[in-house]
mmCIF file of C-alpha atoms and ligand atoms in Angstrom:
data_model
loop_
_atom_site.group_PDB
_atom_site.id
_atom_site.type_symbol
_atom_site.label_atom_id
_atom_site.label_comp_id
_atom_site.label_asym_id
_atom_site.label_seq_id
_atom_site.Cartn_x
_atom_site.Cartn_y
_atom_site.Cartn_z
ATOM 1 C CA UNK A 241 125.121 109.566 99.673
ATOM 2 C CA UNK A 242 123.287 109.759 102.878
ATOM 3 C CA UNK A 243 119.790 108.473 102.246
ATOM 4 C CA UNK A 244 116.841 108.856 104.916
ATOM 5 C CA UNK A 245 114.216 106.122 104.020
ATOM 6 C CA UNK A 246 110.896 106.929 106.261
ATOM 7 C CA UNK A 247 108.774 103.460 106.532
ATOM 8 C CA UNK A 248 111.910 101.197 105.807
ATOM 9 C CA UNK A 249 110.642 98.486 108.080
ATOM 10 C CA UNK A 250 107.476 98.008 105.827
ATOM 11 C CA UNK A 251 107.125 95.827 102.515
ATOM 12 C CA UNK A 252 108.531 97.967 99.792
ATOM 13 C CA UNK A 253 110.848 100.116 102.219
ATOM 14 C CA UNK A 254 112.387 97.207 103.703
ATOM 15 C CA UNK A 255 112.972 95.788 100.237
ATOM 16 C CA UNK A 256 114.321 99.138 99.067
ATOM 17 C CA UNK A 257 116.647 99.299 101.891
ATOM 18 C CA UNK A 258 117.974 95.780 101.450
ATOM 19 C CA UNK A 259 118.523 96.422 97.619
ATOM 20 C CA UNK A 260 120.434 99.626 98.162
ATOM 21 C CA UNK A 261 122.708 98.221 100.772
ATOM 22 C CA UNK A 262 123.448 95.463 98.375
ATOM 23 C CA UNK A 263 123.777 97.516 95.237
ATOM 24 C CA UNK A 264 125.192 100.568 96.305
ATOM 25 C CA UNK A 265 128.180 100.360 98.785
ATOM 26 C CA UNK A 266 128.504 104.429 98.615
ATOM 27 C CA UNK A 267 125.110 104.768 100.348
ATOM 28 C CA UNK A 268 124.692 105.515 103.837
ATOM 29 C CA UNK A 269 121.188 104.355 104.959
ATOM 30 C CA UNK A 270 118.804 105.725 107.872
ATOM 31 C CA UNK A 271 115.765 104.177 108.417
ATOM 32 C CA UNK A 272 112.744 106.421 110.188
ATOM 33 C CA UNK A 273 109.960 104.161 111.082
ATOM 34 C CA UNK A 274 107.282 104.227 113.487
ATOM 35 C CA UNK A 275 107.082 100.342 113.816
ATOM 36 C CA UNK A 276 103.318 100.345 113.539
ATOM 37 C CA UNK A 277 101.283 97.094 113.209
ATOM 38 C CA UNK A 278 102.956 97.163 109.620
ATOM 39 C CA UNK A 279 106.386 97.771 110.206
ATOM 40 C CA UNK A 280 108.543 95.121 111.449
ATOM 41 C CA UNK A 281 112.415 95.585 112.573
ATOM 42 C CA UNK A 282 113.299 91.987 111.697
ATOM 43 C CA UNK A 283 112.722 92.910 107.748
ATOM 44 C CA UNK A 284 116.021 94.639 107.870
ATOM 45 C CA UNK A 285 117.925 91.900 109.858
ATOM 46 C CA UNK A 286 119.862 91.057 106.926
ATOM 47 C CA UNK A 287 121.241 94.621 106.747
ATOM 48 C CA UNK A 288 121.056 95.399 110.213
ATOM 49 C CA UNK A 289 124.902 96.308 110.684
ATOM 50 C CA UNK A 290 124.809 98.435 107.586
ATOM 51 C CA UNK A 291 121.734 100.570 108.469
ATOM 52 C CA UNK A 292 120.844 103.429 111.229
ATOM 53 C CA UNK A 293 117.631 102.590 112.586
ATOM 54 C CA UNK A 294 115.306 105.541 114.215
ATOM 55 C CA UNK A 295 111.947 104.422 115.819
ATOM 56 C CA UNK A 296 109.685 107.420 115.227
ATOM 57 C CA UNK A 297 106.810 108.985 113.449
ATOM 58 C CA UNK A 298 107.229 111.357 110.312
ATOM 59 C CA UNK A 299 104.680 113.635 112.072
ATOM 60 C CA UNK A 300 107.072 114.519 114.813
ATOM 61 C CA UNK A 301 108.719 117.670 113.322
ATOM 62 C CA UNK A 302 111.659 117.969 115.742
ATOM 63 C CA UNK A 303 112.867 114.580 114.998
ATOM 64 C CA UNK A 304 112.109 115.010 111.266
ATOM 65 C CA UNK A 305 114.145 118.098 111.173
ATOM 66 C CA UNK A 306 117.242 116.660 112.685
ATOM 67 C CA UNK A 307 117.080 113.546 110.608
ATOM 68 C CA UNK A 308 116.466 115.482 107.154
ATOM 69 C CA UNK A 309 119.105 118.123 108.000
ATOM 70 C CA UNK A 310 121.809 115.188 108.217
ATOM 71 C CA UNK A 311 120.799 113.585 104.652
ATOM 72 C CA UNK A 312 121.557 114.084 101.037
ATOM 73 C CA UNK A 313 118.059 112.640 99.792
ATOM 74 C CA UNK A 314 114.854 111.693 101.546
ATOM 75 C CA UNK A 315 112.745 108.638 100.110
ATOM 76 C CA UNK A 316 109.377 108.856 101.543
ATOM 77 C CA UNK A 317 107.789 105.381 101.813
ATOM 78 C CA UNK A 318 106.061 105.608 105.443
ATOM 79 C CA UNK A 319 102.300 105.513 105.192
ATOM 80 C CA UNK A 320 99.105 103.946 106.364
ATOM 81 C CA UNK A 321 98.852 101.601 103.310
ATOM 82 C CA UNK A 322 95.858 99.533 103.583
ATOM 83 C CA UNK A 323 92.331 100.513 101.992
ATOM 84 C CA UNK A 324 90.424 98.141 104.093
ATOM 85 C CA UNK A 325 91.795 99.607 107.190
ATOM 86 C CA UNK A 326 90.985 103.056 105.964
ATOM 87 C CA UNK A 327 87.197 101.877 105.703
ATOM 88 C CA UNK A 328 87.264 101.109 109.267
ATOM 89 C CA UNK A 329 89.500 104.180 110.630
ATOM 90 C CA UNK A 330 90.513 106.896 108.442
ATOM 91 C CA UNK A 331 92.116 108.929 111.137
ATOM 92 C CA UNK A 332 95.503 107.615 111.053
ATOM 93 C CA UNK A 333 95.783 107.825 107.326
ATOM 94 C CA UNK A 334 95.154 111.573 107.790
ATOM 95 C CA UNK A 335 97.760 112.010 110.075
ATOM 96 C CA UNK A 336 100.745 109.894 108.599
ATOM 97 C CA UNK A 337 100.006 110.401 105.021
ATOM 98 C CA UNK A 338 99.002 114.002 104.868
ATOM 99 C CA UNK A 339 100.653 115.538 107.940
ATOM 100 C CA UNK A 340 103.704 113.261 107.992
ATOM 101 C CA UNK A 341 103.998 114.438 104.242
ATOM 102 C CA UNK A 342 103.659 118.004 105.312
ATOM 103 C CA UNK A 343 106.373 117.683 108.210
ATOM 104 C CA UNK A 344 108.567 116.152 105.715
ATOM 105 C CA UNK A 345 108.148 118.753 103.097
ATOM 106 C CA UNK A 346 108.809 121.697 105.584
ATOM 107 C CA UNK A 347 111.893 120.055 106.651
ATOM 108 C CA UNK A 348 113.103 119.249 103.019
ATOM 109 C CA UNK A 349 112.570 122.784 102.206
ATOM 110 C CA UNK A 350 114.268 124.536 105.306
ATOM 111 C CA UNK A 351 117.281 122.230 104.469
ATOM 112 C CA UNK A 352 117.496 122.346 100.612
ATOM 113 C CA UNK A 353 117.265 118.316 100.702
ATOM 114 C CA UNK A 354 116.341 116.279 97.623
ATOM 115 C CA UNK A 355 112.902 114.368 98.126
ATOM 116 C CA UNK A 356 111.281 111.681 96.592
ATOM 117 C CA UNK A 357 107.890 110.947 97.122
ATOM 118 C CA UNK A 358 106.551 107.245 96.873
ATOM 119 C CA UNK A 359 103.027 107.231 95.576
ATOM 120 C CA UNK A 360 100.178 104.784 94.150
ATOM 121 C CA UNK A 361 98.310 104.666 90.966
ATOM 122 C CA UNK A 362 95.115 104.626 93.171
ATOM 123 C CA UNK A 363 95.375 108.576 93.257
ATOM 124 C CA UNK A 364 93.786 108.460 89.563
ATOM 125 C CA UNK A 365 90.726 106.434 90.800
ATOM 126 C CA UNK A 366 89.812 103.439 88.569
ATOM 127 C CA UNK A 367 89.213 102.152 85.053
ATOM 128 C CA UNK A 368 86.371 100.329 83.196
ATOM 129 C CA UNK A 369 87.212 96.635 82.979
ATOM 130 C CA UNK A 370 86.796 96.913 79.441
ATOM 131 C CA UNK A 371 88.703 99.139 76.820
ATOM 132 C CA UNK A 372 92.327 99.010 77.610
ATOM 133 C CA UNK A 373 92.484 102.670 78.732
ATOM 134 C CA UNK A 374 95.604 103.060 81.272
ATOM 135 C CA UNK A 375 96.680 105.741 83.530
ATOM 136 C CA UNK A 376 99.188 108.301 82.347
ATOM 137 C CA UNK A 377 100.827 111.273 84.265
ATOM 138 C CA UNK A 378 97.884 113.525 82.757
ATOM 139 C CA UNK A 379 95.242 111.480 84.034
ATOM 140 C CA UNK A 380 92.999 113.584 86.492
ATOM 141 C CA UNK A 381 93.023 112.851 90.313
ATOM 142 C CA UNK A 382 89.964 111.055 91.343
ATOM 143 C CA UNK A 383 90.649 108.973 94.532
ATOM 144 C CA UNK A 384 87.959 106.843 95.770
ATOM 145 C CA UNK A 385 88.852 105.555 99.256
ATOM 146 C CA UNK A 386 90.280 106.841 102.300
ATOM 147 C CA UNK A 387 93.434 105.589 101.792
ATOM 148 C CA UNK A 388 93.832 106.728 98.167
ATOM 149 C CA UNK A 389 92.436 110.123 99.025
ATOM 150 C CA UNK A 390 95.145 110.848 101.480
ATOM 151 C CA UNK A 391 97.678 109.442 99.168
ATOM 152 C CA UNK A 392 96.539 112.069 96.671
ATOM 153 C CA UNK A 393 96.536 114.926 99.232
ATOM 154 C CA UNK A 394 100.339 113.976 100.019
ATOM 155 C CA UNK A 395 100.967 114.187 96.340
ATOM 156 C CA UNK A 396 99.393 117.791 95.820
ATOM 157 C CA UNK A 397 101.514 118.970 98.939
ATOM 158 C CA UNK A 398 104.281 118.081 96.889
ATOM 159 C CA UNK A 399 103.438 119.685 93.656
ATOM 160 C CA UNK A 400 102.776 122.841 95.663
ATOM 161 C CA UNK A 401 105.843 122.852 97.429
ATOM 162 C CA UNK A 402 107.567 122.165 94.241
ATOM 163 C CA UNK A 403 105.822 125.523 92.508
ATOM 164 C CA UNK A 404 105.940 127.584 95.283
ATOM 165 C CA UNK A 405 109.004 126.997 97.189
ATOM 166 C CA UNK A 406 110.981 125.290 94.811
ATOM 167 C CA UNK A 407 112.046 122.274 96.697
ATOM 168 C CA UNK A 408 113.833 119.504 94.565
ATOM 169 C CA UNK A 409 111.151 116.929 94.387
ATOM 170 C CA UNK A 410 110.152 114.048 92.261
ATOM 171 C CA UNK A 411 106.916 111.784 92.497
ATOM 172 C CA UNK A 412 106.385 108.209 91.367
ATOM 173 C CA UNK A 413 103.121 106.582 91.410
ATOM 174 C CA UNK A 414 103.065 102.651 91.284
ATOM 175 C CA UNK A 415 100.885 99.922 90.639
ATOM 176 C CA UNK A 416 100.110 96.853 92.924
ATOM 177 C CA UNK A 417 103.538 95.348 94.405
ATOM 178 C CA UNK A 418 104.137 91.752 95.311
ATOM 179 C CA UNK A 419 107.128 89.746 96.743
ATOM 180 C CA UNK A 420 108.914 89.047 100.068
ATOM 181 C CA UNK A 421 107.972 90.818 103.449
ATOM 182 C CA UNK A 422 104.578 92.067 102.403
ATOM 183 C CA UNK A 423 102.031 92.103 105.490
ATOM 184 C CA UNK A 424 99.582 89.140 105.617
ATOM 185 C CA UNK A 425 96.645 91.603 105.627
ATOM 186 C CA UNK A 426 97.351 92.048 101.563
ATOM 187 C CA UNK A 427 95.413 90.046 98.939
ATOM 188 C CA UNK A 428 98.536 87.748 97.828
ATOM 189 C CA UNK A 429 100.042 87.125 101.172
ATOM 190 C CA UNK A 430 96.816 86.539 102.612
ATOM 191 C CA UNK A 431 95.766 83.825 100.170
ATOM 192 C CA UNK A 432 99.452 82.242 100.178
ATOM 193 C CA UNK A 433 99.377 81.756 104.068
ATOM 194 C CA UNK A 434 95.951 80.814 103.825
ATOM 195 C CA UNK A 435 96.836 78.029 101.421
ATOM 196 C CA UNK A 436 99.886 77.158 103.532
ATOM 197 C CA UNK A 437 97.259 76.821 106.516
ATOM 198 C CA UNK A 438 95.008 74.698 104.463
ATOM 199 C CA UNK A 439 92.211 77.387 104.074
ATOM 200 C CA UNK A 440 90.698 78.442 100.822
ATOM 201 C CA UNK A 441 91.367 81.733 99.048
ATOM 202 C CA UNK A 442 89.087 84.533 99.726
ATOM 203 C CA UNK A 443 87.937 86.762 96.709
ATOM 204 C CA UNK A 444 85.924 89.946 97.325
ATOM 205 C CA UNK A 445 82.998 90.111 95.285
ATOM 206 C CA UNK A 446 82.994 88.389 92.005
ATOM 207 C CA UNK A 447 86.825 88.830 91.676
ATOM 208 C CA UNK A 448 86.479 90.528 88.360
ATOM 209 C CA UNK A 449 88.559 93.447 89.635
ATOM 210 C CA UNK A 450 92.053 93.955 87.905
ATOM 211 C CA UNK A 451 95.216 95.005 89.383
ATOM 212 C CA UNK A 452 98.433 95.695 87.560
ATOM 213 C CA UNK A 453 101.244 93.733 89.522
ATOM 214 C CA UNK A 454 104.868 94.540 89.514
ATOM 215 C CA UNK A 455 107.532 92.749 91.654
ATOM 216 C CA UNK A 456 108.490 94.928 94.424
ATOM 217 C CA UNK A 457 112.362 94.731 93.288
ATOM 218 C CA UNK A 458 111.178 96.278 89.891
ATOM 219 C CA UNK A 459 109.384 99.039 91.695
ATOM 220 C CA UNK A 460 112.504 99.807 93.699
ATOM 221 C CA UNK A 461 114.864 99.959 90.766
ATOM 222 C CA UNK A 462 112.432 102.374 89.247
ATOM 223 C CA UNK A 463 112.805 104.770 92.355
ATOM 224 C CA UNK A 464 116.528 104.833 92.181
ATOM 225 C CA UNK A 465 116.197 105.478 88.467
ATOM 226 C CA UNK A 466 114.036 108.378 89.337
ATOM 227 C CA UNK A 467 116.332 109.733 92.187
ATOM 228 C CA UNK A 468 119.389 109.632 89.785
ATOM 229 C CA UNK A 469 118.120 110.727 86.710
ATOM 230 C CA UNK A 470 114.708 111.868 86.994
ATOM 231 C CA UNK A 471 113.721 115.697 86.358
ATOM 232 C CA UNK A 472 112.727 117.749 89.526
ATOM 233 C CA UNK A 473 109.369 118.544 89.728
ATOM 234 C CA UNK A 474 108.117 115.438 87.446
ATOM 235 C CA UNK A 475 105.811 112.810 88.171
ATOM 236 C CA UNK A 476 106.746 109.060 87.051
ATOM 237 C CA UNK A 477 104.144 106.229 86.674
ATOM 238 C CA UNK A 478 105.725 102.954 87.549
ATOM 239 C CA UNK A 479 104.279 99.850 86.337
ATOM 240 C CA UNK A 480 105.420 96.341 84.510
ATOM 241 C CA UNK A 481 102.261 95.466 82.172
ATOM 242 C CA UNK A 482 101.083 93.033 84.854
ATOM 243 C CA UNK A 483 97.097 93.551 84.600
ATOM 244 C CA UNK A 484 95.669 90.319 86.065
ATOM 245 C CA UNK A 485 92.103 89.857 87.568
ATOM 246 C CA UNK A 486 91.859 88.607 90.927
ATOM 247 C CA UNK A 487 90.377 85.520 89.991
ATOM 248 C CA UNK A 488 93.252 84.657 87.830
ATOM 249 C CA UNK A 489 95.658 85.578 90.709
ATOM 250 C CA UNK A 490 93.900 83.024 93.146
ATOM 251 C CA UNK A 491 93.516 80.194 90.272
ATOM 252 C CA UNK A 492 97.412 80.502 90.061
ATOM 253 C CA UNK A 493 97.975 80.186 93.313
ATOM 254 C CA UNK A 494 95.809 77.259 93.876
ATOM 255 C CA UNK A 495 97.479 75.616 90.891
ATOM 256 C CA UNK A 496 101.175 76.424 92.378
ATOM 257 C CA UNK A 497 99.823 74.744 95.622
ATOM 258 C CA UNK A 498 98.846 71.808 93.295
ATOM 259 C CA UNK A 499 95.097 72.407 94.054
ATOM 260 C CA UNK A 500 91.886 72.550 91.884
ATOM 261 C CA UNK A 501 92.135 76.128 90.525
ATOM 262 C CA UNK A 502 88.466 76.799 91.014
ATOM 263 C CA UNK A 503 88.529 75.932 94.889
ATOM 264 C CA UNK A 504 88.157 79.251 96.598
ATOM 265 C CA UNK A 505 85.396 81.326 98.271
ATOM 266 C CA UNK A 506 83.565 84.601 97.289
ATOM 267 C CA UNK A 507 83.323 87.039 100.327
ATOM 268 C CA UNK A 508 81.715 90.159 101.041
ATOM 269 C CA UNK A 509 82.842 92.998 98.852
ATOM 270 C CA UNK A 510 84.952 95.899 99.578
ATOM 271 C CA UNK A 511 82.887 99.031 99.973
ATOM 272 C CA UNK A 512 84.169 101.428 96.880
ATOM 273 C CA UNK A 513 85.910 98.478 95.610
ATOM 274 C CA UNK A 514 87.978 99.973 92.558
ATOM 275 C CA UNK A 515 87.596 98.120 89.434
ATOM 276 C CA UNK A 516 90.684 98.008 87.395
ATOM 277 C CA UNK A 517 94.243 99.898 87.619
ATOM 278 C CA UNK A 518 96.462 99.818 84.731
ATOM 279 C CA UNK A 519 99.646 101.966 84.460
ATOM 280 C CA UNK A 520 101.266 103.433 81.035
ATOM 281 C CA UNK A 521 104.987 103.637 82.160
ATOM 282 C CA UNK A 522 106.248 104.821 78.635
ATOM 283 C CA UNK A 523 107.634 108.083 80.091
ATOM 284 C CA UNK A 524 109.618 105.907 82.804
ATOM 285 C CA UNK A 525 110.905 103.522 80.100
ATOM 286 C CA UNK A 526 111.515 105.987 77.450
ATOM 287 C CA UNK A 527 113.123 109.029 79.490
ATOM 288 C CA UNK A 528 114.955 106.986 82.016
ATOM 289 C CA UNK A 529 115.668 103.831 80.212
ATOM 290 C CA UNK A 530 114.005 101.526 83.035
ATOM 291 C CA UNK A 531 112.710 98.036 82.333
ATOM 292 C CA UNK A 532 111.408 95.636 84.684
ATOM 293 C CA UNK A 533 113.346 92.436 85.347
ATOM 294 C CA UNK A 534 110.426 90.287 86.478
ATOM 295 C CA UNK A 535 108.529 89.919 83.656
ATOM 296 C CA UNK A 536 106.680 86.589 84.279
ATOM 297 C CA UNK A 537 103.991 86.935 86.882
ATOM 298 C CA UNK A 538 103.605 83.078 87.322
ATOM 299 C CA UNK A 539 107.270 82.587 88.381
ATOM 300 C CA UNK A 540 107.397 85.939 90.434
ATOM 301 C CA UNK A 541 104.541 84.494 92.078
ATOM 302 C CA UNK A 542 105.980 81.046 92.641
ATOM 303 C CA UNK A 543 109.026 82.575 94.330
ATOM 304 C CA UNK A 544 106.943 84.621 96.417
ATOM 305 C CA UNK A 545 105.152 81.301 97.725
ATOM 306 C CA UNK A 546 108.405 79.996 98.261
ATOM 307 C CA UNK A 547 109.677 82.878 100.475
ATOM 308 C CA UNK A 548 106.560 82.654 102.376
ATOM 309 C CA UNK A 549 107.133 78.848 102.794
ATOM 310 C CA UNK A 550 110.415 79.541 104.103
ATOM 311 C CA UNK A 551 109.868 82.691 106.150
ATOM 312 C CA UNK A 552 106.856 81.257 108.555
ATOM 313 C CA UNK A 553 108.498 82.842 111.725
ATOM 314 C CA UNK A 554 108.346 86.613 109.991
ATOM 315 C CA UNK A 555 104.230 86.254 109.004
ATOM 316 C CA UNK A 556 102.914 83.744 111.473
ATOM 317 C CA UNK A 557 102.746 86.472 114.640
ATOM 318 C CA UNK A 558 100.435 88.762 112.568
ATOM 319 C CA UNK A 559 98.088 85.929 110.821
ATOM 320 C CA UNK A 560 95.626 85.273 113.682
ATOM 321 C CA UNK A 561 94.665 88.915 114.455
ATOM 322 C CA UNK A 562 94.377 89.398 110.804
ATOM 323 C CA UNK A 563 92.252 86.682 109.795
ATOM 324 C CA UNK A 564 90.048 87.741 113.028
ATOM 325 C CA UNK A 565 89.507 91.146 111.706
ATOM 326 C CA UNK A 566 88.633 90.209 108.489
ATOM 327 C CA UNK A 567 85.857 87.675 109.812
ATOM 328 C CA UNK A 568 84.146 90.428 111.729
ATOM 329 C CA UNK A 569 83.782 92.098 108.454
ATOM 330 C CA UNK A 570 82.430 88.875 106.772
ATOM 331 C CA UNK A 571 85.495 88.635 104.775
HETATM 332 P P1 NAD B 260 103.481 99.006 104.587
HETATM 333 O O1 NAD B 260 102.339 99.361 105.211
HETATM 334 O O2 NAD B 260 103.775 97.595 104.511
HETATM 335 O O3 NAD B 260 104.769 99.952 105.459
HETATM 336 C C1 NAD B 260 104.530 101.041 105.996
HETATM 337 C C2 NAD B 260 105.734 101.400 106.914
HETATM 338 O O4 NAD B 260 105.398 102.671 107.490
HETATM 339 C C3 NAD B 260 105.541 100.544 107.845
HETATM 340 O O5 NAD B 260 106.963 100.118 108.225
HETATM 341 C C4 NAD B 260 105.047 101.624 109.151
HETATM 342 O O6 NAD B 260 105.674 101.210 110.365
HETATM 343 C C5 NAD B 260 105.462 102.769 108.723
HETATM 344 N N1 NAD B 260 104.983 104.154 109.037
HETATM 345 C C6 NAD B 260 103.443 103.956 109.255
HETATM 346 N N2 NAD B 260 103.206 105.220 109.918
HETATM 347 C C7 NAD B 260 104.291 106.027 110.143
HETATM 348 C C8 NAD B 260 104.481 107.035 110.744
HETATM 349 N N3 NAD B 260 103.722 107.943 111.183
HETATM 350 N N4 NAD B 260 105.886 107.286 110.854
HETATM 351 C C9 NAD B 260 106.988 106.617 110.307
HETATM 352 N N5 NAD B 260 106.635 105.325 109.895
HETATM 353 C C10 NAD B 260 105.441 105.206 109.704
HETATM 354 O O7 NAD B 260 103.654 99.718 103.167
HETATM 355 P P2 NAD B 260 104.096 99.583 101.776
HETATM 356 O O8 NAD B 260 103.202 98.473 100.895
HETATM 357 O O9 NAD B 260 105.395 99.121 102.037
HETATM 358 O O10 NAD B 260 103.900 100.814 101.119
HETATM 359 C C11 NAD B 260 105.073 101.967 101.081
HETATM 360 C C12 NAD B 260 104.738 102.891 100.491
HETATM 361 O O11 NAD B 260 104.260 102.636 99.231
HETATM 362 C C13 NAD B 260 103.232 103.762 100.758
HETATM 363 O O12 NAD B 260 103.673 105.118 100.563
HETATM 364 C C14 NAD B 260 102.467 103.309 99.888
HETATM 365 O O13 NAD B 260 101.436 104.170 99.497
HETATM 366 C C15 NAD B 260 103.154 103.143 98.536
HETATM 367 N N6 NAD B 260 102.908 102.032 97.504
HETATM 368 C C16 NAD B 260 102.330 100.886 97.847
HETATM 369 C C17 NAD B 260 101.794 99.888 96.842
HETATM 370 C C18 NAD B 260 101.851 98.309 97.295
HETATM 371 O O14 NAD B 260 101.346 97.802 96.420
HETATM 372 N N7 NAD B 260 101.984 98.151 98.414
HETATM 373 C C19 NAD B 260 101.732 100.559 95.766
HETATM 374 C C20 NAD B 260 102.321 101.739 95.358
HETATM 375 C C21 NAD B 260 102.612 102.681 96.240
HETATM 376 O O1 DAU B 261 97.595 100.069 93.500
HETATM 377 C C1 DAU B 261 98.437 100.265 94.628
HETATM 378 C C2 DAU B 261 97.829 99.965 95.825
HETATM 379 O O2 DAU B 261 97.815 98.262 95.851
HETATM 380 C C3 DAU B 261 98.715 100.384 96.758
HETATM 381 O O3 DAU B 261 98.453 101.685 96.843
HETATM 382 C C4 DAU B 261 98.009 99.860 98.417
HETATM 383 O O4 DAU B 261 98.998 100.479 99.136
HETATM 384 C C5 DAU B 261 98.064 98.154 98.041
HETATM 385 O O5 DAU B 261 97.770 97.849 99.466
HETATM 386 C C6 DAU B 261 97.357 97.983 96.918
HETATM 387 O O6 DAU B 261 95.849 98.309 97.032
HETATM 388 P P1 DAU B 261 94.806 97.083 96.907
HETATM 389 O O7 DAU B 261 93.604 97.799 97.587
HETATM 390 O O8 DAU B 261 94.761 97.109 95.237
HETATM 391 O O9 DAU B 261 95.415 95.857 97.478
HETATM 392 P P2 DAU B 261 95.172 94.688 98.175
HETATM 393 O O10 DAU B 261 96.140 93.781 98.534
HETATM 394 O O11 DAU B 261 94.235 94.964 99.406
HETATM 395 O O12 DAU B 261 93.763 94.098 97.236
HETATM 396 C C7 DAU B 261 94.045 93.536 96.178
HETATM 397 C C8 DAU B 261 92.927 93.330 95.437
HETATM 398 O O13 DAU B 261 92.369 92.179 95.812
HETATM 399 C C9 DAU B 261 91.756 94.145 95.652
HETATM 400 O O14 DAU B 261 90.950 94.091 94.404
HETATM 401 C C10 DAU B 261 91.069 93.690 96.576
HETATM 402 C C11 DAU B 261 91.452 92.009 96.637
HETATM 403 N N1 DAU B 261 91.185 91.339 97.702
HETATM 404 C C12 DAU B 261 92.068 91.575 98.855
HETATM 405 C C13 DAU B 261 91.731 90.852 99.908
HETATM 406 C C14 DAU B 261 92.829 91.395 101.075
HETATM 407 C C15 DAU B 261 90.520 90.059 97.755
HETATM 408 O O15 DAU B 261 89.533 89.763 96.692
HETATM 409 N N2 DAU B 261 90.305 89.004 98.656
HETATM 410 C C16 DAU B 261 91.138 89.479 100.167
HETATM 411 O O16 DAU B 261 91.235 88.575 100.868
#
């Protein structure tokens, strides 16, 4: 099977490519990645000899057309992915997330290629902290940020291309991922690398916000389950019942570093900060038989801390610039 992976040098994409190469000897993987600040070719170093790498943008119609023509399935991870950045400059989010998806859909339509669209639970907006409500595939779209609104727009393009042009596509909306190779701008790697540097964790606002954490390896087994057995035109929500408040995350990290659990700083809150995300993954579990392997968040977090300790060469070059940017916003 010829698999075209967009955004394969990013966090989830690189894990997907490494897992695919390790577990699917029949897969011939090509990565298309623009190598923005978030992409790192060294994340593919362990499988470099088994993967074709093309540096370029998903908005480049000619490049995309040739690569899609040569694929059996396209798995679209490439995106601008960080909410905070989308508040500073939404422009690349519109280009990559909306125009890039449009460009891929047109190529997929021309060549009749199977397409899987990787999206986020943030398209549904947020939930109250209390009450236990969870997102389902029937939850109305209600995105809050420039990032999540461009992801929502891209999902709607996919749905329209399925209905109007009959393309063979599936969509997945996943909750917050953690694990190796995540950029230091994101919450967990930022705190882990701060702690390695002896800096107190930084919590936005009061820290009561809840995210539904899933290990990146579990996200990727779900993506493969959908590609192989998902029904065309359907949306699957991916989540592993990992609801945890930001306060709980930093307390656990402090404990893993042998520190006082409550030794952290509150910093300026994010504008429009979503309160809570929670996924009901019943459809994925019952229809496709998927189940997560990483069910204990604390031990998954401990393994992630170990990875950042062992791979300072990977994250160190980006750290100072990320912290300088946060400092300018009082975060
Ligand atoms: P990331 O920012 O770590 O990686 C994005 C990758 O896309 C990078 O390698 C970057 O170079 C590449 N890219 C950016 N613009 C591009 C362009 N125009 N053309 C080609 N490549 C480009 O992101 P991530 O966290 O790995 O997220 C991957 C996908 O999963 C995104 O679509 C995101 O919306 C979705 N998602 C992420 C999470 C999460 O918790 N991180 C959860 C649910 C869904
Ligand atoms: O839910 C899926 C989404 O999860 C993905 O679509 C996004 O691509 C991904 O970045 C993530 O979005 P979040 O905004 O939830 O993730 P982030 O890591 O930026 O922040 C997680 C929570 O931690 C959020 O409530 C904001 C908070 N936070 C973040 C940082 C960077 C802090 O309290 N302190 C911080 O320093």
